[in-house]
PDB file of C-alpha atoms in Angstrom:
ATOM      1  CA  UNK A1429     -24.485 -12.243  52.375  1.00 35.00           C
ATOM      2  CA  UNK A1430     -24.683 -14.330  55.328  1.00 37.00           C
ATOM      3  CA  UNK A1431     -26.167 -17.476  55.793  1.00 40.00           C
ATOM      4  CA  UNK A1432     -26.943 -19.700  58.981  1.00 44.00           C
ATOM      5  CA  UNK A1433     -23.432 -21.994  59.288  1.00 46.00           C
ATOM      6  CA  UNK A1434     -24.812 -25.554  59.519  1.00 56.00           C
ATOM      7  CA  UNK A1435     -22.822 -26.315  62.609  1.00 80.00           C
ATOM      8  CA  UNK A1436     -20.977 -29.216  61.635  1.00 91.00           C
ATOM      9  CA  UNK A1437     -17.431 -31.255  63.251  1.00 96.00           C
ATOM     10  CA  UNK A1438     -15.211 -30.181  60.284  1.00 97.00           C
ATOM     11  CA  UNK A1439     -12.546 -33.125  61.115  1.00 97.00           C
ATOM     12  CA  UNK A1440     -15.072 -35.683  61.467  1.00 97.00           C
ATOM     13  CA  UNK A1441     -16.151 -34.778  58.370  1.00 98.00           C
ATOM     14  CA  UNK A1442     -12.696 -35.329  56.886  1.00 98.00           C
ATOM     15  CA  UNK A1443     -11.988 -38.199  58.606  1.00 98.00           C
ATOM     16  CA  UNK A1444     -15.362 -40.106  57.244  1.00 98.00           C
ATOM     17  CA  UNK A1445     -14.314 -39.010  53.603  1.00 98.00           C
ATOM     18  CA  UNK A1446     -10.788 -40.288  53.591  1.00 97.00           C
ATOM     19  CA  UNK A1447     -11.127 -43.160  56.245  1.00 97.00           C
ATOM     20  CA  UNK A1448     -14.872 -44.607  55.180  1.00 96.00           C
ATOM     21  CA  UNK A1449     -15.379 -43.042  51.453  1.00 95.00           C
ATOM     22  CA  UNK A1450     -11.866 -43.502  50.826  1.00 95.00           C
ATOM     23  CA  UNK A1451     -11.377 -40.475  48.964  1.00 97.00           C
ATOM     24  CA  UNK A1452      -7.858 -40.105  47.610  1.00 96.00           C
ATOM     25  CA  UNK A1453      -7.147 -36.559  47.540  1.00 98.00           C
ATOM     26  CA  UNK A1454      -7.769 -34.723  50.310  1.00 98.00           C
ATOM     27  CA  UNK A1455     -10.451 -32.613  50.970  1.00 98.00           C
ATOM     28  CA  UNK A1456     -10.365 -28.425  51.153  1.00 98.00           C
ATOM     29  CA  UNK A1457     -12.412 -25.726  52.533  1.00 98.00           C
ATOM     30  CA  UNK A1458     -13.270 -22.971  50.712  1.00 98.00           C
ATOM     31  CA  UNK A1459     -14.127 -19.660  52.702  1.00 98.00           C
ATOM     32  CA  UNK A1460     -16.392 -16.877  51.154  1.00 98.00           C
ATOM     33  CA  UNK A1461     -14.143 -13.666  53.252  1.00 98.00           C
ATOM     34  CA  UNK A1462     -16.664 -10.794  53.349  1.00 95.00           C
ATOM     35  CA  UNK A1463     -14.652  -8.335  54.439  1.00 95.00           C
ATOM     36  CA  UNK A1464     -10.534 -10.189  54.826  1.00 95.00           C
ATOM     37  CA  UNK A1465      -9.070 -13.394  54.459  1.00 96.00           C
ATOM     38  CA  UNK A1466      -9.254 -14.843  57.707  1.00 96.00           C
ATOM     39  CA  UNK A1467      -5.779 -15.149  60.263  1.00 96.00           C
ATOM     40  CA  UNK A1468      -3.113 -17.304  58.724  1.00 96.00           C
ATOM     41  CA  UNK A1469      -3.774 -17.438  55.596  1.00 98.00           C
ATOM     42  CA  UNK A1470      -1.303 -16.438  52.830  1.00 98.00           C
ATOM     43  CA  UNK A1471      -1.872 -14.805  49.558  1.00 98.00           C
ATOM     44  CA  UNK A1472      -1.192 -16.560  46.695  1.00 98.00           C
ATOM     45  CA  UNK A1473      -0.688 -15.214  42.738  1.00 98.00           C
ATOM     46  CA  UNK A1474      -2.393 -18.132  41.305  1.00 97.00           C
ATOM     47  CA  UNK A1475      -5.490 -18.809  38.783  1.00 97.00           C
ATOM     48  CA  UNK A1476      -8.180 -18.472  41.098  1.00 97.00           C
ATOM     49  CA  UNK A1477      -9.042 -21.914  40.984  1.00 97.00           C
ATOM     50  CA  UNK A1478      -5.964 -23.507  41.970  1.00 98.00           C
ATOM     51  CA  UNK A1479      -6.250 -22.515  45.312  1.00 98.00           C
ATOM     52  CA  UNK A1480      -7.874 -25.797  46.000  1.00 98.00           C
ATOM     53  CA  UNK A1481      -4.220 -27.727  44.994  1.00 98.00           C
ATOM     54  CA  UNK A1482      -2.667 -25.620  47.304  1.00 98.00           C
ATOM     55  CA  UNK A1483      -4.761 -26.416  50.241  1.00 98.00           C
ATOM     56  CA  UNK A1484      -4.522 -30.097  49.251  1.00 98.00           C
ATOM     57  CA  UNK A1485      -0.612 -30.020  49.557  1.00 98.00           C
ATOM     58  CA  UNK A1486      -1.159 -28.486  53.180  1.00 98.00           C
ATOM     59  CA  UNK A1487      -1.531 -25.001  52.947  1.00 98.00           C
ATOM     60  CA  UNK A1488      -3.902 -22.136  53.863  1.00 98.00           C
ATOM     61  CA  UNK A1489      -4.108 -19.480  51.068  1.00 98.00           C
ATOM     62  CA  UNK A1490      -6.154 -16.955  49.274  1.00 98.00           C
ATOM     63  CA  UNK A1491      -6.694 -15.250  46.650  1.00 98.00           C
ATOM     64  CA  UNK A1492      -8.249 -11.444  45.787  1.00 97.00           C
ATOM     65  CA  UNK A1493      -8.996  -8.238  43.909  1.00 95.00           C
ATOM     66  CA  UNK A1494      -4.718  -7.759  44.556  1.00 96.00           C
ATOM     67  CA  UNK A1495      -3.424 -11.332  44.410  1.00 96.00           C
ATOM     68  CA  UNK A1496      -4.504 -13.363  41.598  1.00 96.00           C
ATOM     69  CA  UNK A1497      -3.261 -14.464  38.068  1.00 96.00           C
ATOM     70  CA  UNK A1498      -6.193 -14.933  36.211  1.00 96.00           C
ATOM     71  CA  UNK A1499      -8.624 -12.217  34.636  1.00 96.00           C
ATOM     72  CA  UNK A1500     -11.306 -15.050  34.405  1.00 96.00           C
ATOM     73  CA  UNK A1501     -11.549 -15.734  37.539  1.00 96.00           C
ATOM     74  CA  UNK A1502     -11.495 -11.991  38.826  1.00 96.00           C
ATOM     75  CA  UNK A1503     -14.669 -11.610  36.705  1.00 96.00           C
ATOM     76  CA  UNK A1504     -16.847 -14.904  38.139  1.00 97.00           C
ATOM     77  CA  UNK A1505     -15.037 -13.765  41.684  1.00 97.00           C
ATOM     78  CA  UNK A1506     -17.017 -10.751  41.250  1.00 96.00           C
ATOM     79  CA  UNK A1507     -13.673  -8.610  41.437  1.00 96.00           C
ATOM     80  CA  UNK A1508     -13.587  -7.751  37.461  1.00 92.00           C
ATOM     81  CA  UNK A1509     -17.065  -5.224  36.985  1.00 88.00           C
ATOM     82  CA  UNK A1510     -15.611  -3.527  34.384  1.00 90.00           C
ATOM     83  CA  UNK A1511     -14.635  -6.828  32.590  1.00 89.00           C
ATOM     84  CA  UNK A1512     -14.686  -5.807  28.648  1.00 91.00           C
ATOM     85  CA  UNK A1513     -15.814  -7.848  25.609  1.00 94.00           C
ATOM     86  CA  UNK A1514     -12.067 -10.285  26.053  1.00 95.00           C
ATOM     87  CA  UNK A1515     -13.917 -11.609  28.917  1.00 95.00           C
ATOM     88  CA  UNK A1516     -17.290 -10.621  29.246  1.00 94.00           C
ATOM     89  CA  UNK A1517     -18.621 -12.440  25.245  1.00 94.00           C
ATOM     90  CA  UNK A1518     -15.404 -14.877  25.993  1.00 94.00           C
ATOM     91  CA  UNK A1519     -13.720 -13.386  23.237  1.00 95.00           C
ATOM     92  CA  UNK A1520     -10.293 -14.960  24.591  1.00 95.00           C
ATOM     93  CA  UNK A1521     -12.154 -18.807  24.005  1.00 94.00           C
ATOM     94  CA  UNK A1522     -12.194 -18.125  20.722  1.00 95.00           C
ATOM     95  CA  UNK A1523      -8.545 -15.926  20.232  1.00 94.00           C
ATOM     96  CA  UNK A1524      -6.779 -18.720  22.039  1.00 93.00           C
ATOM     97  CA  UNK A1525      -8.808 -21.882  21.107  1.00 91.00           C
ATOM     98  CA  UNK A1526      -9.784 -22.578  17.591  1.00 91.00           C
ATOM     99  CA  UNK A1527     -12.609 -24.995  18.421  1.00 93.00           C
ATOM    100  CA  UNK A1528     -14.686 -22.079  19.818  1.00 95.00           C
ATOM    101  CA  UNK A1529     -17.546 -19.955  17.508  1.00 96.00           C
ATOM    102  CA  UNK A1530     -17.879 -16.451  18.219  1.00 96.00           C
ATOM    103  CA  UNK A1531     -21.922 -17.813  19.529  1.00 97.00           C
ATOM    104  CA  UNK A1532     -20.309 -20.757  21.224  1.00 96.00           C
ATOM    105  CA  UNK A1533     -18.216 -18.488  23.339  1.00 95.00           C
ATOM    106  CA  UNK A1534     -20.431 -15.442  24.483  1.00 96.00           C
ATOM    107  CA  UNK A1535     -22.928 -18.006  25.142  1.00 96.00           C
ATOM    108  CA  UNK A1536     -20.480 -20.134  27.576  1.00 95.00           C
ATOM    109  CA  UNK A1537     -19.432 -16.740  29.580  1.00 95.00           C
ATOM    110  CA  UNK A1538     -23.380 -15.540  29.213  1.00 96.00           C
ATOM    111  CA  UNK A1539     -24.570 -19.391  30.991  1.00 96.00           C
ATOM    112  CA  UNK A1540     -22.268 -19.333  33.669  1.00 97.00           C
ATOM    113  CA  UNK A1541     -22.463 -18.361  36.713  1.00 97.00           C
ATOM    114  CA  UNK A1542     -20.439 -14.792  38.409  1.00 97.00           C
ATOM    115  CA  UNK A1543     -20.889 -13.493  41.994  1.00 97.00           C
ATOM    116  CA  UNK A1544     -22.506 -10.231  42.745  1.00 96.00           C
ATOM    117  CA  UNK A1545     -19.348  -7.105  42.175  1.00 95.00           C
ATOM    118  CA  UNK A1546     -17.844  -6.900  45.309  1.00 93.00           C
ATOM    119  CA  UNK A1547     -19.833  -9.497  47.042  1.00 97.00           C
ATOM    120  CA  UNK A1548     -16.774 -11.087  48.793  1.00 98.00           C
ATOM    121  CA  UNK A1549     -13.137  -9.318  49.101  1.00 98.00           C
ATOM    122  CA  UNK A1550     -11.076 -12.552  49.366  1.00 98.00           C
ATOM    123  CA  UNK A1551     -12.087 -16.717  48.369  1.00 98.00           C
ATOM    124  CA  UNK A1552      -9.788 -18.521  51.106  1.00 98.00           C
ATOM    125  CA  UNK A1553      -9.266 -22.036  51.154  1.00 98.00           C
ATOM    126  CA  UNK A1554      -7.578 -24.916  53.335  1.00 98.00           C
ATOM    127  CA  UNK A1555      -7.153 -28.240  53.903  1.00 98.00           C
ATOM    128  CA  UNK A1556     -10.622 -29.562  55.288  1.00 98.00           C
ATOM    129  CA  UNK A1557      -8.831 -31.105  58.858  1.00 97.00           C
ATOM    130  CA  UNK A1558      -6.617 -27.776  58.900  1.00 97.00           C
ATOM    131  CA  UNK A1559      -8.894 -25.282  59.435  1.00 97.00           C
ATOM    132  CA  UNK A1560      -7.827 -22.535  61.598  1.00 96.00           C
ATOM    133  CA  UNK A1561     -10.678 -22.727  65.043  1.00 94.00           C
ATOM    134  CA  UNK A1562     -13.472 -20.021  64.759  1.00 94.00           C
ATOM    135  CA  UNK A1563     -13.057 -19.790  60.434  1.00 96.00           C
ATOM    136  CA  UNK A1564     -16.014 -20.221  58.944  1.00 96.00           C
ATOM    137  CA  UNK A1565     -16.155 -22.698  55.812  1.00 98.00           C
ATOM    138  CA  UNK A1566     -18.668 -22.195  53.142  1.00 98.00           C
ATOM    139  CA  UNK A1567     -17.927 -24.573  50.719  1.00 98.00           C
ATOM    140  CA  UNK A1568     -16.234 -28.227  50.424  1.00 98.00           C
ATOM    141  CA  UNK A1569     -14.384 -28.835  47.483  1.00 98.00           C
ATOM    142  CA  UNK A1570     -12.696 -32.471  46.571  1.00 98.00           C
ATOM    143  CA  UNK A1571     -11.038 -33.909  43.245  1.00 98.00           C
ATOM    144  CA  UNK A1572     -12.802 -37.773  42.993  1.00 98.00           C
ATOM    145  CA  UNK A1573     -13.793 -39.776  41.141  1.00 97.00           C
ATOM    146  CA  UNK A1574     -17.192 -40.360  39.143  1.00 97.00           C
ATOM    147  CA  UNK A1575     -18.235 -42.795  42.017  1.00 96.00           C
ATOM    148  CA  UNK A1576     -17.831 -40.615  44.541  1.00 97.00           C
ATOM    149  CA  UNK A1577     -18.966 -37.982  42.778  1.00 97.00           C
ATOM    150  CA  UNK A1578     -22.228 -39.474  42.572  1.00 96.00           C
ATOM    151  CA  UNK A1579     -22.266 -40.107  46.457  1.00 96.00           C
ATOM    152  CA  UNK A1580     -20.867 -37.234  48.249  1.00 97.00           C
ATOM    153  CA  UNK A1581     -22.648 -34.561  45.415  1.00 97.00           C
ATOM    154  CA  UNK A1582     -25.505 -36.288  45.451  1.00 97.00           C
ATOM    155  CA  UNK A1583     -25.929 -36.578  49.394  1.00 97.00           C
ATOM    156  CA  UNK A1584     -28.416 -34.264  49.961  1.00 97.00           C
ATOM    157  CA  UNK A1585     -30.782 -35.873  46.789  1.00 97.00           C
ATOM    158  CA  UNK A1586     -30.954 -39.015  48.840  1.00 96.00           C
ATOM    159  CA  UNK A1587     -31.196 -37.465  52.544  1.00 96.00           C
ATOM    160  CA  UNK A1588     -33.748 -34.560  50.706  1.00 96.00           C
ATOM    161  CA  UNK A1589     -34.577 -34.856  47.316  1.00 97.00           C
ATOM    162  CA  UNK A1590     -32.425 -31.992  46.136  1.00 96.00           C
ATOM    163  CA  UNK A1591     -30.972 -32.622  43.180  1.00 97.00           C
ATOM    164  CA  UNK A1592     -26.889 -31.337  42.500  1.00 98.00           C
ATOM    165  CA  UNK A1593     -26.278 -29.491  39.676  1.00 98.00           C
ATOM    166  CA  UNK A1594     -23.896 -30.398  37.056  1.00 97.00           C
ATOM    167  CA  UNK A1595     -21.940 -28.460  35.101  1.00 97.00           C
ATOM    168  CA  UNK A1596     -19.958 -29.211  31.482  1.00 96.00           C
ATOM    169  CA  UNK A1597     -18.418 -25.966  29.707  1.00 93.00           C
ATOM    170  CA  UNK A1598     -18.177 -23.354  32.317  1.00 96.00           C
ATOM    171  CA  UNK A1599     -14.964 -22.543  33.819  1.00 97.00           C
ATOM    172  CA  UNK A1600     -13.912 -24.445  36.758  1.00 97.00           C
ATOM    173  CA  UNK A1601     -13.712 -21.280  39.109  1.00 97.00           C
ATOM    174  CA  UNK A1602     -17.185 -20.368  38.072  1.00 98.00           C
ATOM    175  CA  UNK A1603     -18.390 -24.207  38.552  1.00 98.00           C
ATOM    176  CA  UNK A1604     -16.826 -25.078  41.924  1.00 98.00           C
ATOM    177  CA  UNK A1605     -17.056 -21.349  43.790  1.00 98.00           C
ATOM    178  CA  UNK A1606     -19.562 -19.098  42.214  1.00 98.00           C
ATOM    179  CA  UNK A1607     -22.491 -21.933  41.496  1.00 98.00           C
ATOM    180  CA  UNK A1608     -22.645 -23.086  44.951  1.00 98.00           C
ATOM    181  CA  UNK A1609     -23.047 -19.979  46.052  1.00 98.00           C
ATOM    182  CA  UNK A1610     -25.890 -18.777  44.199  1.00 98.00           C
ATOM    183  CA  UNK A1611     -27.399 -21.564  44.012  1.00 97.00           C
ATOM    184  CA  UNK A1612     -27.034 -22.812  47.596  1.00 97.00           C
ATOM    185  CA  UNK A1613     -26.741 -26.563  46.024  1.00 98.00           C
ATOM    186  CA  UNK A1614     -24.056 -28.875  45.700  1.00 98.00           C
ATOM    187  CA  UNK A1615     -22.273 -28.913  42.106  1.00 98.00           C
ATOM    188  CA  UNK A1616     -20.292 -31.942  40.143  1.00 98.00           C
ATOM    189  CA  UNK A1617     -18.369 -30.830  37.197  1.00 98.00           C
ATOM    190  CA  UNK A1618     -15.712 -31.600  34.554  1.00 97.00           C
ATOM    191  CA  UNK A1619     -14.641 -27.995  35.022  1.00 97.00           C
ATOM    192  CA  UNK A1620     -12.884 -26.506  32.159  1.00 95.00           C
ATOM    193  CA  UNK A1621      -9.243 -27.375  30.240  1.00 94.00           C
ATOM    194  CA  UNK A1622      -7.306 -24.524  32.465  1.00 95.00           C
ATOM    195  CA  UNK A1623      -8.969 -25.590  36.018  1.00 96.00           C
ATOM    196  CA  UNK A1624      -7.600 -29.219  35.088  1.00 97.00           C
ATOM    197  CA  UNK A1625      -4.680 -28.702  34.324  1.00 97.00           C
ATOM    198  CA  UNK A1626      -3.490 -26.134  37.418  1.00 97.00           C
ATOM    199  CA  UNK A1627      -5.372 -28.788  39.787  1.00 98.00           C
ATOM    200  CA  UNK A1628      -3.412 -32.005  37.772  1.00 97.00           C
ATOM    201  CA  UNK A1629      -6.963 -33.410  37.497  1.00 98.00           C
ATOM    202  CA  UNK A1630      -6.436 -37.032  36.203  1.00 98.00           C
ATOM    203  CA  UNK A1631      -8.969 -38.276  33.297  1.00 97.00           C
ATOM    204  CA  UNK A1632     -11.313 -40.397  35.524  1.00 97.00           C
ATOM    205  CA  UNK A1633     -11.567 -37.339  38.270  1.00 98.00           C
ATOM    206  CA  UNK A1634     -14.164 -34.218  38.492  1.00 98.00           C
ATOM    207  CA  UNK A1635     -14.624 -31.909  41.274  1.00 98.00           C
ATOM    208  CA  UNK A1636     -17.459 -31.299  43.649  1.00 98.00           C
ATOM    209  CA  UNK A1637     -18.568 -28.213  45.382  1.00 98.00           C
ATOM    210  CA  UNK A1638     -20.760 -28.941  48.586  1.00 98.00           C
ATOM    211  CA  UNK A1639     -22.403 -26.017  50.025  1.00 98.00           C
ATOM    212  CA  UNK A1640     -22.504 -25.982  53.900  1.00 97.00           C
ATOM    213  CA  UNK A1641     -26.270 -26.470  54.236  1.00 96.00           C
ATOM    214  CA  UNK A1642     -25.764 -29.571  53.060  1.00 98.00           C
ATOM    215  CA  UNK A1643     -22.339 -31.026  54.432  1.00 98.00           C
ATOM    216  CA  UNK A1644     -24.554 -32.820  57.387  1.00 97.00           C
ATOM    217  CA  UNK A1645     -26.302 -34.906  54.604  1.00 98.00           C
ATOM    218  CA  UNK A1646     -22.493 -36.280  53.473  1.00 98.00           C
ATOM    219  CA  UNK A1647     -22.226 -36.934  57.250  1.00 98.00           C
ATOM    220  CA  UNK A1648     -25.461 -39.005  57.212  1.00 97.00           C
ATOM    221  CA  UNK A1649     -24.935 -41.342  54.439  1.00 97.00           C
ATOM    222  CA  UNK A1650     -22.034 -41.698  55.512  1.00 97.00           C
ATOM    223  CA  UNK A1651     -22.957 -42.615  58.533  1.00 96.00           C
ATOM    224  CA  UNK A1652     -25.953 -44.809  57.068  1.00 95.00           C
ATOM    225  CA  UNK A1653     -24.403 -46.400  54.209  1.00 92.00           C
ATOM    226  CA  UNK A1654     -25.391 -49.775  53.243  1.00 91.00           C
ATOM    227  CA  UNK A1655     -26.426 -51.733  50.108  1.00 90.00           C
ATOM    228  CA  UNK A1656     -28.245 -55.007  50.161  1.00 92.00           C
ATOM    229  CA  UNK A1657     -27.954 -55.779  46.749  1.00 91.00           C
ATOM    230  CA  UNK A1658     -30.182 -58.916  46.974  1.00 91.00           C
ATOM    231  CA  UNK A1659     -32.624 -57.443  48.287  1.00 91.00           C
ATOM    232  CA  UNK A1660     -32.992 -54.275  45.528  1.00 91.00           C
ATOM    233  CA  UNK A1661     -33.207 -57.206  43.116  1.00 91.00           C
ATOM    234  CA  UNK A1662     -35.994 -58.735  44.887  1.00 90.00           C
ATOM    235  CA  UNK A1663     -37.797 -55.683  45.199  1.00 91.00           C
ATOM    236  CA  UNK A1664     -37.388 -54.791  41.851  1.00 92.00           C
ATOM    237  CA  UNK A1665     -36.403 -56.982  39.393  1.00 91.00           C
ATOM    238  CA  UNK A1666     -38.718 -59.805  37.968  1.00 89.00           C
ATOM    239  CA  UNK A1667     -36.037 -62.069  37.623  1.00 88.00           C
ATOM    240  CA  UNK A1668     -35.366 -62.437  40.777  1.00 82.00           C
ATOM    241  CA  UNK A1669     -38.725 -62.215  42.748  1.00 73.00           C
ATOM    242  CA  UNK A1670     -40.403 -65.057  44.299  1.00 68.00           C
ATOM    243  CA  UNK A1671     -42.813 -66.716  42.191  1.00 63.00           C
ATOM    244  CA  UNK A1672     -46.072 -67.333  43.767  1.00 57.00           C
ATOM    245  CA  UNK A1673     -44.834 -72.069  43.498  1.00 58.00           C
ATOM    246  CA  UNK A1674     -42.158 -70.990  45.358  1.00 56.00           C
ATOM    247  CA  UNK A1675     -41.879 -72.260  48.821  1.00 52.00           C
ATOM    248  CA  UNK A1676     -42.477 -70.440  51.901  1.00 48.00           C
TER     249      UNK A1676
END
């Protein structure tokens, strides 16, 4: 599937998270890989998901049909078509967790979202100021917190009126690199108890997923960020706006 790459300075980018958004993990670019994982990128026998630590401690990686350690995230990868029941109704939620119903599960794995089989061959990812010239990058993916969260996700609901999704209950691979894709929309989400723990998510953090279409709306508030708070009260609260005694 290709889409138009919103052409985009991918170390600007970077540099007005960390430097003016003050993000404190560092930001990694995810890379749908139609046919291979692009030049210098390693393979890596990790849960799908934690491909996105790896590229924050500096490296370029991927994952695949061949390299992976994680049957879940074969099957939202779109690598797993012949998935059975264990994975398919979530039958593993409820063999490994006790919280989870029998309904509870197959309606999680049933709600969330899996790329078309064989779609992409390899999900490659790297740190956002890192990425190898001529790559292209499909997705942004950062560990913030709620704050940010609500900024960066949310850039193209302020620039456009689109809306991010959010997600609470699906697993994180399916979250951060299968919803974005499908949808074409930026995502915020919990992700799920496995995604946290191989990405050492901290309590007050969530990820985001933003899609490339939108990655020059992050660059315009950004660029355009400013709050008169005095002002938003006089516009809208009745407390503070000028009585019709007061003086000109």
């Amino acid at each position: 599937m290709q889409v138009e790459q919103t052409a985009v300075d991918l170390k600007y980018l970077n540099r007005l998270l960390v430097e003016r958004m003050k993000v404190k993990r560092r930001p990694v670019a995810v890379t749908y890989c139609e046919t291979c994982p692009p030049p210098g990128y390693e393979p890596v026998n990790v849960v799908a998901c934690a491909i996105i630590r790896e590229a924050e401690a500096g490296r370029r990686v991927y994952v695949d049909a061949h390299h992976h350690d994680c049957w879940v995230g074969q099957y939202h990868l779109g690598w797993l078509p012949d998935a059975g029941a264990l994975i398919t109704e979530g039958q593993y939620l409820t063999m490994a967790q006790g919280f989870f119903t029998e309904d509870g599960a197959r309606r999680n794995k049933a709600q969330s979202s899996v790329l078309p089989a064989g779609s992409i061959a390899a999900l490659a990812a790297a740190p956002l100021d890192d990425v190898p010239e001529g790559t292209p990058v499909d997705v942004l993916v950062c560990i913030t917190d709620p704050m940010h969260a609500m900024q960066i996700a949310g850039a193209a609901s302020v620039r456009e009126g689109i809306f991010p999704i959010g997600e609470l209950g699906p697993s994180a691979c399916a979250s951060i690199f299968a919803t974005p894709r499908l949808k074409r929309n930026s995502v915020f989400t919990t992700g799920d108890g496995g995604g946290r723990m191989h990405n050492r998510v901290a309590p007050g953090e969530m990820f985001i997923a933003i899609p490339r279409e939108h990655f020059r709306y992050v660059i315009e508030v950004i660029e355009n960020f400013k709050i008169d708070p005095e002002e938003m009260r006089r516009l809208i609260m009745p407390s503070h706006a000028r009585q019709s005694n007061d003086s000109l």
